[in-house]
Amino acid sequence: MRVVVMCLLFLIIGNSFGQTIIKDCSTQQFVANVVVYDTNNNTIIGVSDAHGAIELSEDVVDITLVHPSYGNIKTVRQEVICIDQSLNTIVIEMQFDAKKELLDILQNTYNQYRVDPYDKQLFIYTGTIYENNNQGELIIQEKGGFNKNSTFYDTSLFISDRLADFYDTMEMVSFLPLIAKDKSYFFFNSKKHFKALIKKVKAAKVNKINTDYFVYDATGVNYWQFEIDPMDKRVVRFVNSKVELLSSDRKRKSPIVEHLIEVNYKLVGDRLEQRLNLFELYKSSRSELSLAKYLTINTVGAQDVPFEKSYSIFEYVRFSVQRTKKVRDLVIDKQK
């Protein structure tokens, strides 16, 4: 079973979208946090919001719904889906035993995946920020590579002049396609990141639903999900549905209203392939403006991507500052 969170992850700009409502028809309650997969290719395509609503591409017909309370349901895209009318049998194991099992699996995963150490891996990434959530003008795009020591490779950064229109209403963090925290989700071949993961799991509530494990925060709403390979007893997919404040700046408010991080892990011989997909939707509390952020990071072999130019972390920061200075100047001109 596969579970994740919030909204469209693999978005193709220009597709036609239609709204689907997911509800419990016996109680007439909308069902939030239902994760939706394209059944044909096992790709996450969205998650229902607090009103049970989700925007789905009209190209997708066969879908799979996943929710901790309702299980795994295969159906077809339609305007209203009664999730309670097609329930599969699910087995939920609570508290201590599930947590102990998960901790053992996490340790086993670390033991297997650290054959390819994090500090030896190279990553390439693409981060894009669009106006609105599924269509709109490209505001920012950044591409490049990096390693564990924060050396950056072949970095390119496009920033639209339109970014100036968002400065007064949106958190600055939403303008950064790649942040340091994004790298912390590569748990299983990094001693530092793995220790932090274990600490959080030990302090949380854990449920086992069929073969997957769910780690809940104190609210019981936000969760992590670990999809397990039952043969090798290791994690093959991690999902974070927890919405976190990324800035303590209270003067500006642009809450993250939708959030999804999915990381896939695959061991091929002695090589660990890792891929992170991130989606975040920001909406200003003081205007109708919104920004959607998409980020992908995946490991590559040094021989596969012959980088031409490298930057130290200080050179990378200088590089970014130079390109954002033009936008800041535009903001100042607007304020005048």
CSV table of C-alpha atoms in Angstrom, one decimal:
chain,number,residue,atom,x,y,z
A,1,MET,CA,0.0,0.0,0.0
A,2,ARG,CA,1.2,3.5,-0.8
A,3,VAL,CA,0.3,6.7,1.0
A,4,VAL,CA,1.3,10.3,0.6
A,5,VAL,CA,-0.1,13.8,0.9
A,6,MET,CA,-1.1,17.1,-0.6
A,7,CYS,CA,-1.9,17.9,-4.3
A,8,LEU,CA,-0.4,17.5,-7.7
A,9,LEU,CA,3.2,16.4,-7.7
A,10,PHE,CA,3.9,15.4,-11.3
A,11,LEU,CA,2.3,18.3,-13.0
A,12,ILE,CA,2.3,19.0,-16.7
A,13,ILE,CA,1.6,22.6,-17.4
A,14,GLY,CA,-1.2,23.0,-20.0
A,15,ASN,CA,-3.1,19.8,-19.1
A,16,SER,CA,-6.8,20.1,-18.6
A,17,PHE,CA,-7.9,19.5,-15.0
A,18,GLY,CA,-11.2,18.6,-13.4
A,19,GLN,CA,-12.3,18.6,-9.8
A,20,THR,CA,-13.1,15.4,-8.0
A,21,ILE,CA,-14.8,15.3,-4.5
A,22,ILE,CA,-14.0,12.4,-2.2
A,23,LYS,CA,-16.5,11.8,0.6
A,24,ASP,CA,-17.8,9.3,3.1
A,25,CYS,CA,-21.3,9.0,1.7
A,26,SER,CA,-22.7,7.2,4.8
A,27,THR,CA,-21.9,10.2,7.0
A,28,GLN,CA,-21.9,12.8,4.2
A,29,GLN,CA,-18.5,14.0,5.4
A,30,PHE,CA,-15.7,15.1,3.1
A,31,VAL,CA,-12.5,13.0,3.4
A,32,ALA,CA,-9.2,14.9,3.5
A,33,ASN,CA,-5.7,13.5,3.0
A,34,VAL,CA,-6.8,10.8,0.6
A,35,VAL,CA,-3.8,10.1,-1.6
A,36,VAL,CA,-4.5,9.5,-5.3
A,37,TYR,CA,-2.3,7.4,-7.6
A,38,ASP,CA,-2.5,6.9,-11.3
A,39,THR,CA,-3.1,3.2,-11.2
A,40,ASN,CA,-1.5,2.5,-14.6
A,41,ASN,CA,2.0,3.8,-13.6
A,42,ASN,CA,1.8,3.9,-9.8
A,43,THR,CA,2.5,7.7,-9.8
A,44,ILE,CA,1.3,10.0,-7.1
A,45,ILE,CA,-1.0,12.6,-8.7
A,46,GLY,CA,-2.6,14.3,-5.8
A,47,VAL,CA,-4.3,14.4,-2.4
A,48,SER,CA,-7.7,15.7,-1.3
A,49,ASP,CA,-7.9,18.9,0.7
A,50,ALA,CA,-10.0,19.7,3.8
A,51,HIS,CA,-13.1,19.8,1.6
A,52,GLY,CA,-12.4,16.4,0.0
A,53,ALA,CA,-11.5,18.1,-3.3
A,54,ILE,CA,-8.7,17.4,-5.7
A,55,GLU,CA,-7.8,18.6,-9.1
A,56,LEU,CA,-7.0,15.7,-11.5
A,57,SER,CA,-5.9,15.7,-15.1
A,58,GLU,CA,-8.6,14.6,-17.5
A,59,ASP,CA,-6.0,12.3,-19.1
A,60,VAL,CA,-6.1,10.1,-16.0
A,61,VAL,CA,-8.9,7.6,-15.8
A,62,ASP,CA,-7.9,4.7,-13.5
A,63,ILE,CA,-6.9,5.8,-10.0
A,64,THR,CA,-6.1,4.3,-6.7
A,65,LEU,CA,-7.1,6.0,-3.4
A,66,VAL,CA,-5.2,5.4,-0.2
A,67,HIS,CA,-6.1,6.6,3.3
A,68,PRO,CA,-5.1,5.2,6.7
A,69,SER,CA,-8.8,4.9,7.8
A,70,TYR,CA,-10.2,3.4,4.5
A,71,GLY,CA,-7.4,1.4,3.1
A,72,ASN,CA,-6.5,1.0,-0.6
A,73,ILE,CA,-9.3,1.5,-3.2
A,74,LYS,CA,-9.1,1.2,-7.0
A,75,THR,CA,-11.7,3.1,-8.9
A,76,VAL,CA,-12.1,5.5,-11.8
A,77,ARG,CA,-12.0,9.3,-11.9
A,78,GLN,CA,-15.5,10.9,-11.5
A,79,GLU,CA,-17.0,14.0,-10.0
A,80,VAL,CA,-17.9,12.4,-6.6
A,81,ILE,CA,-16.3,9.3,-5.2
A,82,CYS,CA,-17.9,7.6,-2.2
A,83,ILE,CA,-14.8,6.2,-0.5
A,84,ASP,CA,-16.7,4.2,2.0
A,85,GLN,CA,-18.5,2.0,-0.6
A,86,SER,CA,-15.5,0.1,-1.9
A,87,LEU,CA,-13.5,-0.7,1.3
A,88,ASN,CA,-10.8,-3.3,1.3
A,89,THR,CA,-9.9,-5.2,4.5
A,90,ILE,CA,-7.1,-3.5,6.3
A,91,VAL,CA,-5.1,-4.7,9.3
A,92,ILE,CA,-3.9,-2.1,11.7
A,93,GLU,CA,-1.3,-2.9,14.3
A,94,MET,CA,-1.0,-0.3,17.0
A,95,GLN,CA,1.7,1.3,19.2
A,96,PHE,CA,4.7,-0.6,20.6
A,97,ASP,CA,5.0,-3.6,18.3
A,98,ALA,CA,4.6,-1.6,15.2
A,99,LYS,CA,7.2,0.9,16.4
A,100,LYS,CA,9.7,-1.7,17.3
A,101,GLU,CA,9.2,-3.4,13.9
A,102,LEU,CA,9.7,-0.2,12.1
A,103,LEU,CA,12.8,0.7,14.0
A,104,ASP,CA,14.3,-2.7,13.2
A,105,ILE,CA,13.5,-2.2,9.5
A,106,LEU,CA,14.9,1.3,9.5
A,107,GLN,CA,18.2,0.0,11.0
A,108,ASN,CA,18.3,-2.8,8.4
A,109,THR,CA,17.6,-0.3,5.6
A,110,TYR,CA,20.5,1.8,6.8
A,111,ASN,CA,22.8,-1.2,7.0
A,112,GLN,CA,22.0,-2.1,3.4
A,113,TYR,CA,22.0,1.4,1.8
A,114,ARG,CA,25.1,2.8,3.5
A,115,VAL,CA,27.1,0.6,1.1
A,116,ASP,CA,26.9,3.8,-1.1
A,117,PRO,CA,27.8,6.5,1.4
A,118,TYR,CA,26.1,9.9,1.1
A,119,ASP,CA,29.3,11.8,1.1
A,120,LYS,CA,30.3,10.0,-2.1
A,121,GLN,CA,27.1,10.7,-4.0
A,122,LEU,CA,26.4,13.4,-6.5
A,123,PHE,CA,22.9,14.9,-6.9
A,124,ILE,CA,21.2,16.9,-9.7
A,125,TYR,CA,18.2,19.0,-9.1
A,126,THR,CA,15.6,21.1,-10.8
A,127,GLY,CA,13.5,23.6,-8.9
A,128,THR,CA,10.6,25.5,-10.4
A,129,ILE,CA,8.2,28.1,-9.0
A,130,TYR,CA,5.0,29.0,-10.8
A,131,GLU,CA,2.2,31.5,-10.2
A,132,ASN,CA,-0.9,29.6,-9.0
A,133,ASN,CA,-1.1,25.9,-8.4
A,134,ASN,CA,-1.4,24.1,-11.7
A,135,GLN,CA,-1.0,26.7,-14.4
A,136,GLY,CA,0.6,30.1,-14.5
A,137,GLU,CA,3.7,32.0,-15.4
A,138,LEU,CA,7.1,30.5,-14.6
A,139,ILE,CA,8.5,32.8,-11.9
A,140,ILE,CA,11.7,31.0,-10.9
A,141,GLN,CA,13.7,28.1,-12.2
A,142,GLU,CA,17.0,26.8,-10.9
A,143,LYS,CA,19.0,23.8,-12.1
A,144,GLY,CA,22.3,22.3,-11.2
A,145,GLY,CA,24.1,19.7,-9.1
A,146,PHE,CA,25.6,19.4,-5.6
A,147,ASN,CA,27.4,17.1,-3.2
A,148,LYS,CA,27.4,16.5,0.5
A,149,ASN,CA,30.0,19.2,1.1
A,150,SER,CA,27.7,21.8,-0.6
A,151,THR,CA,29.8,22.2,-3.7
A,152,PHE,CA,27.5,23.2,-6.5
A,153,TYR,CA,27.9,22.3,-10.2
A,154,ASP,CA,26.7,23.9,-13.4
A,155,THR,CA,24.1,26.1,-11.6
A,156,SER,CA,21.7,28.1,-13.6
A,157,LEU,CA,19.0,30.4,-12.2
A,158,PHE,CA,16.2,32.2,-14.0
A,159,ILE,CA,14.2,34.8,-12.1
A,160,SER,CA,11.3,36.6,-13.7
A,161,ASP,CA,10.7,40.3,-13.1
A,162,ARG,CA,7.2,39.2,-12.1
A,163,LEU,CA,8.7,38.0,-8.8
A,164,ALA,CA,8.7,41.7,-7.7
A,165,ASP,CA,4.9,41.5,-7.5
A,166,PHE,CA,5.0,38.8,-4.8
A,167,TYR,CA,7.6,40.4,-2.4
A,168,ASP,CA,5.2,42.2,-0.2
A,169,THR,CA,2.8,39.4,0.3
A,170,MET,CA,4.8,36.1,0.3
A,171,GLU,CA,7.5,34.6,2.6
A,172,MET,CA,10.9,34.8,1.1
A,173,VAL,CA,11.5,31.1,1.7
A,174,SER,CA,8.9,30.3,-1.0
A,175,PHE,CA,11.3,31.9,-3.5
A,176,LEU,CA,14.1,29.4,-2.9
A,177,PRO,CA,13.9,26.4,-5.2
A,178,LEU,CA,16.4,24.4,-3.1
A,179,ILE,CA,17.0,24.8,0.7
A,180,ALA,CA,19.3,22.9,3.0
A,181,LYS,CA,16.5,21.0,4.7
A,182,ASP,CA,15.5,19.3,1.4
A,183,LYS,CA,18.7,17.3,1.5
A,184,SER,CA,18.0,15.8,5.0
A,185,TYR,CA,15.5,13.3,3.5
A,186,PHE,CA,18.3,11.1,2.2
A,187,PHE,CA,18.3,9.3,5.5
A,188,PHE,CA,19.6,5.9,4.8
A,189,ASN,CA,23.2,6.4,3.8
A,190,SER,CA,23.9,9.4,6.0
A,191,LYS,CA,24.8,8.8,9.6
A,192,LYS,CA,23.7,12.3,10.6
A,193,HIS,CA,20.3,12.2,8.9
A,194,PHE,CA,19.6,8.6,10.0
A,195,LYS,CA,20.2,9.4,13.7
A,196,ALA,CA,17.8,12.4,13.4
A,197,LEU,CA,15.2,10.1,11.8
A,198,ILE,CA,15.4,7.5,14.5
A,199,LYS,CA,15.1,10.1,17.3
A,200,LYS,CA,11.8,11.4,15.7
A,201,VAL,CA,10.4,7.9,15.2
A,202,LYS,CA,11.1,6.9,18.8
A,203,ALA,CA,9.1,9.9,20.1
A,204,ALA,CA,6.1,9.4,17.8
A,205,LYS,CA,3.1,7.2,17.5
A,206,VAL,CA,3.4,4.4,14.9
A,207,ASN,CA,0.7,2.4,13.2
A,208,LYS,CA,1.3,-0.5,10.8
A,209,ILE,CA,-1.4,-0.8,8.1
A,210,ASN,CA,-1.0,-4.0,6.1
A,211,THR,CA,2.8,-3.9,5.2
A,212,ASP,CA,3.4,-0.1,5.5
A,213,TYR,CA,4.2,2.0,8.6
A,214,PHE,CA,2.7,5.4,9.5
A,215,VAL,CA,4.4,7.8,11.9
A,216,TYR,CA,2.1,10.5,13.3
A,217,ASP,CA,2.9,13.8,14.8
A,218,ALA,CA,1.2,15.1,18.0
A,219,THR,CA,-1.9,16.2,16.1
A,220,GLY,CA,-2.5,12.7,14.7
A,221,VAL,CA,-3.3,14.3,11.3
A,222,ASN,CA,0.1,14.8,9.8
A,223,TYR,CA,2.1,11.7,9.1
A,224,TRP,CA,5.2,10.1,7.6
A,225,GLN,CA,4.7,6.9,5.6
A,226,PHE,CA,7.3,4.2,5.0
A,227,GLU,CA,6.6,1.7,2.2
A,228,ILE,CA,8.5,-1.5,2.8
A,229,ASP,CA,10.0,-4.1,0.5
A,230,PRO,CA,8.7,-7.2,2.3
A,231,MET,CA,11.4,-9.5,0.9
A,232,ASP,CA,14.5,-7.4,1.7
A,233,LYS,CA,12.9,-5.8,4.8
A,234,ARG,CA,13.9,-2.3,3.8
A,235,VAL,CA,12.3,1.1,3.0
A,236,VAL,CA,11.7,1.7,-0.7
A,237,ARG,CA,9.6,4.9,-0.4
A,238,PHE,CA,9.2,7.6,2.2
A,239,VAL,CA,6.5,10.2,2.2
A,240,ASN,CA,6.2,13.3,4.4
A,241,SER,CA,2.8,14.9,4.7
A,242,LYS,CA,3.7,17.2,7.6
A,243,VAL,CA,3.3,20.9,6.9
A,244,GLU,CA,6.0,22.8,8.7
A,245,LEU,CA,6.6,26.5,9.1
A,246,LEU,CA,9.8,27.2,7.3
A,247,SER,CA,10.3,30.7,8.7
A,248,SER,CA,9.8,32.4,12.0
A,249,ASP,CA,9.1,35.8,10.3
A,250,ARG,CA,5.7,36.8,11.7
A,251,LYS,CA,5.6,40.1,9.7
A,252,ARG,CA,4.9,38.3,6.5
A,253,LYS,CA,2.5,35.4,6.2
A,254,SER,CA,2.2,33.1,3.3
A,255,PRO,CA,1.3,29.8,4.8
A,256,ILE,CA,2.1,26.5,3.0
A,257,VAL,CA,-1.4,25.2,2.4
A,258,GLU,CA,-0.3,22.1,0.5
A,259,HIS,CA,2.8,20.0,0.9
A,260,LEU,CA,4.2,16.8,-0.3
A,261,ILE,CA,7.7,15.2,-0.1
A,262,GLU,CA,8.2,11.8,-1.6
A,263,VAL,CA,11.6,10.0,-1.7
A,264,ASN,CA,12.2,6.7,-3.6
A,265,TYR,CA,15.2,4.5,-2.8
A,266,LYS,CA,16.5,1.7,-5.0
A,267,LEU,CA,19.7,-0.4,-4.4
A,268,VAL,CA,21.3,-1.5,-7.7
A,269,GLY,CA,24.4,-3.6,-6.8
A,270,ASP,CA,26.5,-1.3,-4.7
A,271,ARG,CA,24.8,1.9,-6.0
A,272,LEU,CA,22.0,3.6,-4.1
A,273,GLU,CA,19.6,5.4,-6.4
A,274,GLN,CA,17.6,8.1,-4.6
A,275,ARG,CA,15.0,10.5,-5.9
A,276,LEU,CA,13.1,13.2,-4.1
A,277,ASN,CA,10.0,15.0,-5.4
A,278,LEU,CA,8.6,18.0,-3.6
A,279,PHE,CA,5.5,20.1,-4.0
A,280,GLU,CA,4.5,23.1,-2.0
A,281,LEU,CA,1.7,25.6,-2.5
A,282,TYR,CA,1.9,29.0,-0.8
A,283,LYS,CA,-1.1,31.3,-0.5
A,284,SER,CA,-0.8,34.9,0.7
A,285,SER,CA,-3.0,35.8,3.6
A,286,ARG,CA,-3.1,39.4,2.4
A,287,SER,CA,-3.9,38.9,-1.3
A,288,GLU,CA,-5.2,36.4,-3.8
A,289,LEU,CA,-1.7,35.6,-4.9
A,290,SER,CA,-0.3,32.0,-4.8
A,291,LEU,CA,2.9,30.3,-5.7
A,292,ALA,CA,3.5,26.6,-6.4
A,293,LYS,CA,6.9,25.1,-5.9
A,294,TYR,CA,8.2,21.9,-7.5
A,295,LEU,CA,11.6,20.3,-6.8
A,296,THR,CA,13.2,17.1,-7.9
A,297,ILE,CA,16.6,15.8,-6.7
A,298,ASN,CA,18.1,12.5,-7.8
A,299,THR,CA,21.5,10.8,-7.5
A,300,VAL,CA,23.8,10.5,-10.5
A,301,GLY,CA,27.1,8.8,-11.2
A,302,ALA,CA,30.1,11.1,-11.8
A,303,GLN,CA,30.6,9.4,-15.1
A,304,ASP,CA,26.9,10.0,-16.1
A,305,VAL,CA,26.9,13.8,-15.8
A,306,PRO,CA,30.2,15.5,-16.7
A,307,PHE,CA,29.8,18.8,-14.8
A,308,GLU,CA,31.8,21.6,-16.3
A,309,LYS,CA,31.8,24.3,-13.6
A,310,SER,CA,31.8,24.1,-9.8
A,311,TYR,CA,31.0,26.7,-7.1
A,312,SER,CA,31.8,26.7,-3.4
A,313,ILE,CA,28.9,27.5,-1.1
A,314,PHE,CA,30.1,31.0,-0.8
A,315,GLU,CA,30.3,31.4,-4.6
A,316,TYR,CA,26.8,29.9,-4.9
A,317,VAL,CA,25.4,32.4,-2.4
A,318,ARG,CA,27.1,35.3,-4.3
A,319,PHE,CA,25.7,33.9,-7.5
A,320,SER,CA,22.2,33.8,-6.2
A,321,VAL,CA,22.4,37.3,-4.6
A,322,GLN,CA,23.6,38.9,-7.8
A,323,ARG,CA,20.5,37.5,-9.7
A,324,THR,CA,18.0,38.5,-7.0
A,325,LYS,CA,19.4,42.0,-6.7
A,326,LYS,CA,17.7,43.1,-9.9
A,327,VAL,CA,14.3,42.0,-8.5
A,328,ARG,CA,14.9,43.8,-5.2
A,329,ASP,CA,15.6,46.9,-7.2
A,330,LEU,CA,12.3,46.5,-9.0
A,331,VAL,CA,10.5,46.2,-5.7
A,332,ILE,CA,12.1,49.5,-4.5
A,333,ASP,CA,11.1,51.2,-7.7
A,334,LYS,CA,7.5,49.9,-7.2
A,335,GLN,CA,7.3,51.2,-3.7
A,336,LYS,CA,8.4,54.7,-4.9
